[in-house]
Each structure stands twice: as structure tokens, then as C-alpha cells.
Amino acid sequence: IASLWRRASRPARTALLATLLLAGTGVLTLSAQRFGRRRGQEPVDATKLPYDGRFTFARIRFPLTSDARWDVKWAHDYPRAERHFMEILRAMTSMRPTMGGGTVLDLDDPDLFKFPVAYVSEPGFWAPSEADVTALRAYLQKGGFLIIDDFEGPHWYNFAAVMQRVLPNARILPLDVSDPIFDSFFRIESLEYYHPYSRMPSQFLGIYEDDDPSKRLMVIINYNNDIGDYMEFSDEGFFPVDMSNTAYKLAVNYVVYAMTH
């Protein structure tokens, strides 16, 4: 940039400066959206919607670990990710989901059992109570499906400890493209994916009913991944289009699998 600046004419310098300022403004705006909008203890627009029989994206609100900083971890990408995802789900399938976002529920809310799919973001900071653990165990055993998303690296250890409390005898198993969940609507040809920021290779793992891979998958785990971010910013050109498309394909497959198993 310095070399270009020295060689450029005055009008060219003006144009270059304007370009840099515009790019910087875009980055700052996105940074504010990503890291600033969820500061504090709870998003002001976190809502619990009344159940009306339609498919509704259910996000789990949970107590945070003591090392949680800056924002509300469970609310990452809320509500833009679910708003965008419901548009895709309505357009691509015969489902008629609740539009405009989703519902936010605590694990010990009895209404959770009305929603067949639940979503947990940032489980590295998940600190469920004993009542939460008991309720989640019952939810999964009665047919509920859980999507775990938006965590990486050492955050695994907290998540694994939580799941050990929820399902003490369950194994967390690696999945590959042969698993039915990756062919429930879209045929996912490859799981070569990566976290949008750390660029760590993603891993897809799961927990099966009765710890039996021939039975229903109860929990899908997107480790070193963040499909919520890919969906939230899919209309801003921040990520490659193919990565956002893959995130939507995965999310649609998860819902269709859950609704048919």
C-alpha cells in the first residue's frame, strides 16, 4: 500500500484512501455486529414463542461458566442465523416453519418437549444445573434431537464433561459421510470443513440412542465449526458462498433427519 501511495497521483491517492476507509468501515461494522451486540447478560430480544404446531427453531439458553466474558455465549448469531435458516428451510422443503427467528428456551422448561430440535451454541461455556441435566436427558431419551455448534479447541473439555453428566454411559463417536444424517435431504459429499475464524479442521461427531450406531442419532456435534456464523452472515459476503451453502445444507439435513427419525 505504501508503494502504491508513493507512485499514485493526487486523484488516485484520493480514490485509494476512500477505498481503504470504506473497507475499514465494513470491517469495523462487522466486528461490532459480531462482538458488540451481545454484550451484557441477555439480548433484549430473546423471546419464547408460543407453540402453534409449526416447526420452530429452538435455541437453548443456559447458565454460563465463570470464565465467560464479553457476551452471552448461548446467544451467538441470534436471531439472524435462525431467521436466515428458516427462509432456506421454507424454500427448500415442504415444511412451513415459524418465520422471523425462533424461540429461546431454558432446558428445564416443560415446553421444550414440544420442539423436536434444539440448538446449543458455544458449549465450551455451558454450565447446566442438575435440573437442566435431568431435563436434557429426558428430552433426548423421549425423541428430542440436539445440535451442538460454535466451539473449538479446548472448549471441547467443558462440553464433554457436560455430556458425561447428561448421558453417563454414552460414547461420542466420529461420523463420516456414510451416516444417514448426511443424506437425509442433501447428499453431503465431503466433510472437509473448517472453523470460520481459527481455520481448524472441523469434526462431526454424534451420540446414538442406547449408544448403538444402528439406532437413532440423538446429538450431532459440530466441533471446530460454526454453522451458525456461516448462516448469520450469509447475506453480507463475509464468508465464501460455498461455505455458507454447505452450512445451510448441513442444517437442513439435521432438521429433516430429526423430523423423520
PDB file of C-alpha atoms in Angstrom:
ATOM      1  CA  ILE A   1       0.000   0.000   0.000  1.00  0.00           C
ATOM      2  CA  ALA A   2       2.855   2.383   0.847  1.00  0.00           C
ATOM      3  CA  SER A   3       4.447   1.766  -2.548  1.00  0.00           C
ATOM      4  CA  LEU A   4       1.147   2.376  -4.334  1.00  0.00           C
ATOM      5  CA  TRP A   5       0.668   5.584  -2.354  1.00  0.00           C
ATOM      6  CA  ARG A   6       4.078   6.962  -3.357  1.00  0.00           C
ATOM      7  CA  ARG A   7       3.523   6.245  -7.061  1.00  0.00           C
ATOM      8  CA  ALA A   8      -0.100   7.408  -7.235  1.00  0.00           C
ATOM      9  CA  SER A   9      -1.285  10.796  -8.471  1.00  0.00           C
ATOM     10  CA  ARG A  10      -3.361  13.029  -6.196  1.00  0.00           C
ATOM     11  CA  PRO A  11      -6.738  11.845  -7.641  1.00  0.00           C
ATOM     12  CA  ALA A  12      -5.571   8.230  -7.389  1.00  0.00           C
ATOM     13  CA  ARG A  13      -4.495   8.793  -3.787  1.00  0.00           C
ATOM     14  CA  THR A  14      -7.945  10.176  -3.004  1.00  0.00           C
ATOM     15  CA  ALA A  15      -9.617   7.151  -4.571  1.00  0.00           C
ATOM     16  CA  LEU A  16      -7.277   4.749  -2.729  1.00  0.00           C
ATOM     17  CA  LEU A  17      -7.918   6.458   0.600  1.00  0.00           C
ATOM     18  CA  ALA A  18     -11.675   6.303   0.056  1.00  0.00           C
ATOM     19  CA  THR A  19     -11.404   2.598  -0.747  1.00  0.00           C
ATOM     20  CA  LEU A  20      -9.385   1.884   2.381  1.00  0.00           C
ATOM     21  CA  LEU A  21     -11.773   3.857   4.557  1.00  0.00           C
ATOM     22  CA  LEU A  22     -14.751   2.020   3.105  1.00  0.00           C
ATOM     23  CA  ALA A  23     -13.105  -1.348   3.658  1.00  0.00           C
ATOM     24  CA  GLY A  24     -12.170  -0.381   7.205  1.00  0.00           C
ATOM     25  CA  THR A  25     -15.691   0.782   7.935  1.00  0.00           C
ATOM     26  CA  GLY A  26     -17.044  -2.539   6.716  1.00  0.00           C
ATOM     27  CA  VAL A  27     -14.672  -4.492   8.928  1.00  0.00           C
ATOM     28  CA  LEU A  28     -15.471  -2.336  11.937  1.00  0.00           C
ATOM     29  CA  THR A  29     -19.196  -2.656  11.311  1.00  0.00           C
ATOM     30  CA  LEU A  30     -18.952  -6.424  11.061  1.00  0.00           C
ATOM     31  CA  SER A  31     -16.757  -6.541  14.142  1.00  0.00           C
ATOM     32  CA  ALA A  32     -19.351  -4.562  16.073  1.00  0.00           C
ATOM     33  CA  GLN A  33     -22.065  -6.910  14.883  1.00  0.00           C
ATOM     34  CA  ARG A  34     -20.021  -9.955  15.799  1.00  0.00           C
ATOM     35  CA  PHE A  35     -18.648  -8.928  19.169  1.00  0.00           C
ATOM     36  CA  GLY A  36     -20.531  -5.883  20.415  1.00  0.00           C
ATOM     37  CA  ARG A  37     -24.189  -6.561  20.011  1.00  0.00           C
ATOM     38  CA  ARG A  38     -24.420  -9.286  22.632  1.00  0.00           C
ATOM     39  CA  ARG A  39     -22.524  -7.695  25.482  1.00  0.00           C
ATOM     40  CA  GLY A  40     -24.289  -7.819  28.796  1.00  0.00           C
ATOM     41  CA  GLN A  41     -26.232 -10.627  30.362  1.00  0.00           C
ATOM     42  CA  GLU A  42     -29.063 -11.138  27.885  1.00  0.00           C
ATOM     43  CA  PRO A  43     -30.133  -9.991  24.441  1.00  0.00           C
ATOM     44  CA  VAL A  44     -33.104  -7.683  24.764  1.00  0.00           C
ATOM     45  CA  ASP A  45     -34.973  -9.526  22.028  1.00  0.00           C
ATOM     46  CA  ALA A  46     -34.598 -13.065  23.410  1.00  0.00           C
ATOM     47  CA  THR A  47     -38.131 -14.401  23.275  1.00  0.00           C
ATOM     48  CA  LYS A  48     -40.082 -17.546  23.971  1.00  0.00           C
ATOM     49  CA  LEU A  49     -42.670 -18.081  21.274  1.00  0.00           C
ATOM     50  CA  PRO A  50     -45.989 -19.829  21.949  1.00  0.00           C
ATOM     51  CA  TYR A  51     -46.194 -23.300  20.437  1.00  0.00           C
ATOM     52  CA  ASP A  52     -48.521 -23.409  17.430  1.00  0.00           C
ATOM     53  CA  GLY A  53     -47.716 -26.794  15.869  1.00  0.00           C
ATOM     54  CA  ARG A  54     -45.297 -25.484  13.234  1.00  0.00           C
ATOM     55  CA  PHE A  55     -41.616 -26.325  13.233  1.00  0.00           C
ATOM     56  CA  THR A  56     -39.826 -23.666  15.256  1.00  0.00           C
ATOM     57  CA  PHE A  57     -36.086 -23.304  15.719  1.00  0.00           C
ATOM     58  CA  ALA A  58     -35.489 -23.728  19.467  1.00  0.00           C
ATOM     59  CA  ARG A  59     -32.319 -22.235  20.929  1.00  0.00           C
ATOM     60  CA  ILE A  60     -31.243 -23.271  24.412  1.00  0.00           C
ATOM     61  CA  ARG A  61     -30.463 -20.574  26.977  1.00  0.00           C
ATOM     62  CA  PHE A  62     -28.060 -21.795  29.642  1.00  0.00           C
ATOM     63  CA  PRO A  63     -26.076 -20.618  32.680  1.00  0.00           C
ATOM     64  CA  LEU A  64     -22.516 -19.618  31.804  1.00  0.00           C
ATOM     65  CA  THR A  65     -19.220 -20.809  33.261  1.00  0.00           C
ATOM     66  CA  SER A  66     -17.280 -18.342  35.383  1.00  0.00           C
ATOM     67  CA  ASP A  67     -14.745 -17.683  32.602  1.00  0.00           C
ATOM     68  CA  ALA A  68     -17.359 -16.464  30.098  1.00  0.00           C
ATOM     69  CA  ARG A  69     -16.506 -12.930  29.008  1.00  0.00           C
ATOM     70  CA  TRP A  70     -17.736 -10.124  26.766  1.00  0.00           C
ATOM     71  CA  ASP A  71     -21.021 -11.523  25.543  1.00  0.00           C
ATOM     72  CA  VAL A  72     -23.801 -14.040  26.076  1.00  0.00           C
ATOM     73  CA  LYS A  73     -22.311 -17.221  24.669  1.00  0.00           C
ATOM     74  CA  TRP A  74     -25.534 -19.145  24.109  1.00  0.00           C
ATOM     75  CA  ALA A  75     -26.897 -16.251  22.018  1.00  0.00           C
ATOM     76  CA  HIS A  76     -24.150 -16.206  19.389  1.00  0.00           C
ATOM     77  CA  ASP A  77     -25.671 -15.492  15.958  1.00  0.00           C
ATOM     78  CA  TYR A  78     -29.123 -14.966  17.474  1.00  0.00           C
ATOM     79  CA  PRO A  79     -31.546 -14.227  15.911  1.00  0.00           C
ATOM     80  CA  ARG A  80     -30.138 -13.639  12.417  1.00  0.00           C
ATOM     81  CA  ALA A  81     -28.924 -17.215  11.923  1.00  0.00           C
ATOM     82  CA  GLU A  82     -32.349 -18.690  12.602  1.00  0.00           C
ATOM     83  CA  ARG A  83     -34.110 -16.015  10.564  1.00  0.00           C
ATOM     84  CA  HIS A  84     -31.986 -16.850   7.537  1.00  0.00           C
ATOM     85  CA  PHE A  85     -32.181 -20.589   8.138  1.00  0.00           C
ATOM     86  CA  MET A  86     -35.968 -20.621   8.329  1.00  0.00           C
ATOM     87  CA  GLU A  87     -36.101 -18.847   4.967  1.00  0.00           C
ATOM     88  CA  ILE A  88     -33.953 -21.596   3.473  1.00  0.00           C
ATOM     89  CA  LEU A  89     -35.942 -24.357   5.163  1.00  0.00           C
ATOM     90  CA  ARG A  90     -39.203 -22.936   3.819  1.00  0.00           C
ATOM     91  CA  ALA A  91     -37.805 -22.501   0.311  1.00  0.00           C
ATOM     92  CA  MET A  92     -36.116 -25.882   0.004  1.00  0.00           C
ATOM     93  CA  THR A  93     -38.521 -28.242   1.782  1.00  0.00           C
ATOM     94  CA  SER A  94     -42.263 -28.767   2.155  1.00  0.00           C
ATOM     95  CA  MET A  95     -42.062 -27.610   5.772  1.00  0.00           C
ATOM     96  CA  ARG A  96     -43.793 -24.400   6.810  1.00  0.00           C
ATOM     97  CA  PRO A  97     -41.659 -23.249   9.731  1.00  0.00           C
ATOM     98  CA  THR A  98     -42.192 -20.331  12.054  1.00  0.00           C
ATOM     99  CA  MET A  99     -40.544 -17.373  10.345  1.00  0.00           C
ATOM    100  CA  GLY A 100     -38.728 -14.357  11.691  1.00  0.00           C
ATOM    101  CA  GLY A 101     -36.388 -16.221  14.012  1.00  0.00           C
ATOM    102  CA  GLY A 102     -37.005 -18.858  16.627  1.00  0.00           C
ATOM    103  CA  THR A 103     -37.788 -19.428  20.259  1.00  0.00           C
ATOM    104  CA  VAL A 104     -35.462 -19.302  23.251  1.00  0.00           C
ATOM    105  CA  LEU A 105     -35.983 -21.881  25.988  1.00  0.00           C
ATOM    106  CA  ASP A 106     -34.367 -22.992  29.212  1.00  0.00           C
ATOM    107  CA  LEU A 107     -33.641 -26.701  29.443  1.00  0.00           C
ATOM    108  CA  ASP A 108     -35.891 -27.162  32.454  1.00  0.00           C
ATOM    109  CA  ASP A 109     -38.853 -25.531  30.678  1.00  0.00           C
ATOM    110  CA  PRO A 110     -41.504 -28.257  30.170  1.00  0.00           C
ATOM    111  CA  ASP A 111     -42.388 -26.678  26.818  1.00  0.00           C
ATOM    112  CA  LEU A 112     -39.043 -27.855  25.436  1.00  0.00           C
ATOM    113  CA  PHE A 113     -40.672 -31.237  24.773  1.00  0.00           C
ATOM    114  CA  LYS A 114     -42.923 -29.595  22.188  1.00  0.00           C
ATOM    115  CA  PHE A 115     -39.925 -28.777  19.999  1.00  0.00           C
ATOM    116  CA  PRO A 116     -38.245 -31.775  18.329  1.00  0.00           C
ATOM    117  CA  VAL A 117     -34.954 -29.987  17.564  1.00  0.00           C
ATOM    118  CA  ALA A 118     -32.899 -27.892  19.977  1.00  0.00           C
ATOM    119  CA  TYR A 119     -29.717 -25.925  19.337  1.00  0.00           C
ATOM    120  CA  VAL A 120     -26.825 -25.164  21.711  1.00  0.00           C
ATOM    121  CA  SER A 121     -24.206 -22.565  20.786  1.00  0.00           C
ATOM    122  CA  GLU A 122     -20.804 -22.214  22.497  1.00  0.00           C
ATOM    123  CA  PRO A 123     -20.956 -25.298  24.778  1.00  0.00           C
ATOM    124  CA  GLY A 124     -17.447 -24.508  25.963  1.00  0.00           C
ATOM    125  CA  PHE A 125     -19.140 -22.076  28.367  1.00  0.00           C
ATOM    126  CA  TRP A 126     -22.143 -24.273  29.236  1.00  0.00           C
ATOM    127  CA  ALA A 127     -22.754 -24.691  32.967  1.00  0.00           C
ATOM    128  CA  PRO A 128     -26.102 -26.521  33.307  1.00  0.00           C
ATOM    129  CA  SER A 129     -27.736 -27.068  36.662  1.00  0.00           C
ATOM    130  CA  GLU A 130     -28.716 -30.535  37.823  1.00  0.00           C
ATOM    131  CA  ALA A 131     -32.285 -29.749  36.814  1.00  0.00           C
ATOM    132  CA  ASP A 132     -31.022 -28.821  33.334  1.00  0.00           C
ATOM    133  CA  VAL A 133     -29.062 -32.069  33.061  1.00  0.00           C
ATOM    134  CA  THR A 134     -32.050 -34.166  34.096  1.00  0.00           C
ATOM    135  CA  ALA A 135     -34.352 -32.343  31.689  1.00  0.00           C
ATOM    136  CA  LEU A 136     -31.962 -32.705  28.735  1.00  0.00           C
ATOM    137  CA  ARG A 137     -31.540 -36.427  29.409  1.00  0.00           C
ATOM    138  CA  ALA A 138     -35.304 -36.880  29.372  1.00  0.00           C
ATOM    139  CA  TYR A 139     -35.649 -34.749  26.225  1.00  0.00           C
ATOM    140  CA  LEU A 140     -33.132 -36.860  24.314  1.00  0.00           C
ATOM    141  CA  GLN A 141     -34.488 -40.170  25.535  1.00  0.00           C
ATOM    142  CA  LYS A 142     -38.022 -39.198  24.530  1.00  0.00           C
ATOM    143  CA  GLY A 143     -37.041 -38.409  20.950  1.00  0.00           C
ATOM    144  CA  GLY A 144     -35.529 -34.948  21.043  1.00  0.00           C
ATOM    145  CA  PHE A 145     -32.611 -34.055  18.784  1.00  0.00           C
ATOM    146  CA  LEU A 146     -29.778 -31.747  19.860  1.00  0.00           C
ATOM    147  CA  ILE A 147     -27.464 -29.714  17.614  1.00  0.00           C
ATOM    148  CA  ILE A 148     -24.175 -28.647  19.215  1.00  0.00           C
ATOM    149  CA  ASP A 149     -22.392 -25.832  17.390  1.00  0.00           C
ATOM    150  CA  ASP A 150     -19.881 -22.990  17.588  1.00  0.00           C
ATOM    151  CA  PHE A 151     -16.984 -24.297  19.642  1.00  0.00           C
ATOM    152  CA  GLU A 152     -13.368 -25.187  19.074  1.00  0.00           C
ATOM    153  CA  GLY A 153     -10.101 -26.318  20.607  1.00  0.00           C
ATOM    154  CA  PRO A 154     -10.061 -26.642  24.425  1.00  0.00           C
ATOM    155  CA  HIS A 155     -13.770 -25.790  24.668  1.00  0.00           C
ATOM    156  CA  TRP A 156     -14.240 -29.486  23.943  1.00  0.00           C
ATOM    157  CA  TYR A 157     -13.392 -30.417  27.521  1.00  0.00           C
ATOM    158  CA  ASN A 158     -16.240 -28.485  29.094  1.00  0.00           C
ATOM    159  CA  PHE A 159     -18.690 -29.810  26.530  1.00  0.00           C
ATOM    160  CA  ALA A 160     -17.568 -33.415  27.059  1.00  0.00           C
ATOM    161  CA  ALA A 161     -17.889 -33.015  30.829  1.00  0.00           C
ATOM    162  CA  VAL A 162     -21.445 -31.701  30.440  1.00  0.00           C
ATOM    163  CA  MET A 163     -22.456 -34.598  28.182  1.00  0.00           C
ATOM    164  CA  GLN A 164     -20.923 -37.048  30.651  1.00  0.00           C
ATOM    165  CA  ARG A 165     -23.360 -35.690  33.213  1.00  0.00           C
ATOM    166  CA  VAL A 166     -26.285 -35.866  30.806  1.00  0.00           C
ATOM    167  CA  LEU A 167     -25.609 -39.344  29.374  1.00  0.00           C
ATOM    168  CA  PRO A 168     -23.000 -41.033  31.590  1.00  0.00           C
ATOM    169  CA  ASN A 169     -22.779 -44.229  29.545  1.00  0.00           C
ATOM    170  CA  ALA A 170     -22.823 -42.702  26.086  1.00  0.00           C
ATOM    171  CA  ARG A 171     -19.893 -42.602  23.689  1.00  0.00           C
ATOM    172  CA  ILE A 172     -19.194 -39.625  21.470  1.00  0.00           C
ATOM    173  CA  LEU A 173     -18.390 -41.181  18.099  1.00  0.00           C
ATOM    174  CA  PRO A 174     -16.874 -39.688  14.930  1.00  0.00           C
ATOM    175  CA  LEU A 175     -19.183 -39.550  11.928  1.00  0.00           C
ATOM    176  CA  ASP A 176     -18.410 -39.840   8.234  1.00  0.00           C
ATOM    177  CA  VAL A 177     -20.394 -39.131   5.077  1.00  0.00           C
ATOM    178  CA  SER A 178     -21.928 -42.613   5.151  1.00  0.00           C
ATOM    179  CA  ASP A 179     -24.073 -41.697   8.153  1.00  0.00           C
ATOM    180  CA  PRO A 180     -27.746 -41.258   7.161  1.00  0.00           C
ATOM    181  CA  ILE A 181     -27.836 -37.716   8.536  1.00  0.00           C
ATOM    182  CA  PHE A 182     -25.591 -36.582   5.692  1.00  0.00           C
ATOM    183  CA  ASP A 183     -28.013 -37.934   3.091  1.00  0.00           C
ATOM    184  CA  SER A 184     -31.365 -37.130   4.697  1.00  0.00           C
ATOM    185  CA  PHE A 185     -32.147 -34.325   2.235  1.00  0.00           C
ATOM    186  CA  PHE A 186     -28.997 -33.076   0.546  1.00  0.00           C
ATOM    187  CA  ARG A 187     -26.276 -35.571  -0.271  1.00  0.00           C
ATOM    188  CA  ILE A 188     -23.207 -34.270   1.544  1.00  0.00           C
ATOM    189  CA  GLU A 189     -20.234 -35.475  -0.450  1.00  0.00           C
ATOM    190  CA  SER A 190     -17.444 -34.311   1.841  1.00  0.00           C
ATOM    191  CA  LEU A 191     -16.937 -33.290   5.443  1.00  0.00           C
ATOM    192  CA  GLU A 192     -13.808 -31.288   4.698  1.00  0.00           C
ATOM    193  CA  TYR A 193     -14.852 -28.161   6.508  1.00  0.00           C
ATOM    194  CA  TYR A 194     -13.213 -25.718   8.891  1.00  0.00           C
ATOM    195  CA  HIS A 195     -13.929 -23.226  11.607  1.00  0.00           C
ATOM    196  CA  PRO A 196     -14.622 -19.784  10.074  1.00  0.00           C
ATOM    197  CA  TYR A 197     -12.051 -17.961  12.253  1.00  0.00           C
ATOM    198  CA  SER A 198      -9.460 -20.364  13.637  1.00  0.00           C
ATOM    199  CA  ARG A 199      -9.450 -22.357  10.380  1.00  0.00           C
ATOM    200  CA  MET A 200      -9.132 -25.550  12.405  1.00  0.00           C
ATOM    201  CA  PRO A 201     -10.391 -28.649  10.531  1.00  0.00           C
ATOM    202  CA  SER A 202     -13.935 -29.471  11.560  1.00  0.00           C
ATOM    203  CA  GLN A 203     -15.010 -32.742  13.097  1.00  0.00           C
ATOM    204  CA  PHE A 204     -18.528 -34.135  13.019  1.00  0.00           C
ATOM    205  CA  LEU A 205     -19.412 -36.402  15.919  1.00  0.00           C
ATOM    206  CA  GLY A 206     -22.560 -37.882  17.370  1.00  0.00           C
ATOM    207  CA  ILE A 207     -24.284 -39.690  20.218  1.00  0.00           C
ATOM    208  CA  TYR A 208     -26.661 -42.522  19.366  1.00  0.00           C
ATOM    209  CA  GLU A 209     -29.700 -43.833  21.182  1.00  0.00           C
ATOM    210  CA  ASP A 210     -28.710 -46.609  23.587  1.00  0.00           C
ATOM    211  CA  ASP A 211     -25.123 -45.996  22.481  1.00  0.00           C
ATOM    212  CA  ASP A 212     -25.919 -48.065  19.373  1.00  0.00           C
ATOM    213  CA  PRO A 213     -24.822 -46.688  15.945  1.00  0.00           C
ATOM    214  CA  SER A 214     -27.563 -48.733  14.270  1.00  0.00           C
ATOM    215  CA  LYS A 215     -30.186 -46.684  16.114  1.00  0.00           C
ATOM    216  CA  ARG A 216     -31.270 -43.054  16.079  1.00  0.00           C
ATOM    217  CA  LEU A 217     -28.701 -40.290  16.257  1.00  0.00           C
ATOM    218  CA  MET A 218     -29.701 -38.090  19.205  1.00  0.00           C
ATOM    219  CA  VAL A 219     -26.927 -35.473  19.191  1.00  0.00           C
ATOM    220  CA  ILE A 220     -24.977 -34.014  16.265  1.00  0.00           C
ATOM    221  CA  ILE A 221     -21.776 -32.218  17.245  1.00  0.00           C
ATOM    222  CA  ASN A 222     -20.123 -29.621  15.014  1.00  0.00           C
ATOM    223  CA  TYR A 223     -16.672 -29.401  16.604  1.00  0.00           C
ATOM    224  CA  ASN A 224     -14.195 -26.819  15.315  1.00  0.00           C
ATOM    225  CA  ASN A 225     -17.098 -25.453  13.368  1.00  0.00           C
ATOM    226  CA  ASP A 226     -19.692 -22.702  13.478  1.00  0.00           C
ATOM    227  CA  ILE A 227     -22.533 -23.191  11.008  1.00  0.00           C
ATOM    228  CA  GLY A 228     -24.441 -20.529  12.933  1.00  0.00           C
ATOM    229  CA  ASP A 229     -21.934 -17.876  11.865  1.00  0.00           C
ATOM    230  CA  TYR A 230     -21.972 -19.023   8.259  1.00  0.00           C
ATOM    231  CA  MET A 231     -25.759 -18.669   8.282  1.00  0.00           C
ATOM    232  CA  GLU A 232     -25.859 -15.382  10.178  1.00  0.00           C
ATOM    233  CA  PHE A 233     -23.528 -13.594   7.770  1.00  0.00           C
ATOM    234  CA  SER A 234     -24.625 -15.364   4.598  1.00  0.00           C
ATOM    235  CA  ASP A 235     -26.148 -12.144   3.243  1.00  0.00           C
ATOM    236  CA  GLU A 236     -23.070  -9.971   3.838  1.00  0.00           C
ATOM    237  CA  GLY A 237     -20.411 -11.574   1.645  1.00  0.00           C
ATOM    238  CA  PHE A 238     -18.099 -12.047   4.623  1.00  0.00           C
ATOM    239  CA  PHE A 239     -17.626 -15.797   4.022  1.00  0.00           C
ATOM    240  CA  PRO A 240     -17.259 -17.701   0.734  1.00  0.00           C
ATOM    241  CA  VAL A 241     -20.664 -18.527  -0.724  1.00  0.00           C
ATOM    242  CA  ASP A 242     -19.923 -22.227  -0.931  1.00  0.00           C
ATOM    243  CA  MET A 243     -19.189 -22.387   2.807  1.00  0.00           C
ATOM    244  CA  SER A 244     -22.482 -20.702   3.672  1.00  0.00           C
ATOM    245  CA  ASN A 245     -24.285 -23.019   1.263  1.00  0.00           C
ATOM    246  CA  THR A 246     -22.715 -26.048   2.916  1.00  0.00           C
ATOM    247  CA  ALA A 247     -23.739 -24.764   6.345  1.00  0.00           C
ATOM    248  CA  TYR A 248     -27.339 -24.467   5.174  1.00  0.00           C
ATOM    249  CA  LYS A 249     -27.242 -27.946   3.640  1.00  0.00           C
ATOM    250  CA  LEU A 250     -25.981 -29.397   6.909  1.00  0.00           C
ATOM    251  CA  ALA A 251     -28.620 -27.549   8.922  1.00  0.00           C
ATOM    252  CA  VAL A 252     -31.440 -28.662   6.611  1.00  0.00           C
ATOM    253  CA  ASN A 253     -30.208 -32.257   6.812  1.00  0.00           C
ATOM    254  CA  TYR A 254     -30.143 -32.092  10.596  1.00  0.00           C
ATOM    255  CA  VAL A 255     -33.739 -30.913  10.785  1.00  0.00           C
ATOM    256  CA  VAL A 256     -35.052 -33.349   8.182  1.00  0.00           C
ATOM    257  CA  TYR A 257     -33.221 -36.215   9.883  1.00  0.00           C
ATOM    258  CA  ALA A 258     -34.635 -35.258  13.266  1.00  0.00           C
ATOM    259  CA  MET A 259     -38.164 -34.984  11.909  1.00  0.00           C
ATOM    260  CA  THR A 260     -38.012 -38.392  10.215  1.00  0.00           C
ATOM    261  CA  HIS A 261     -36.202 -40.437  12.857  1.00  0.00           C
TER     262      HIS A 261
END
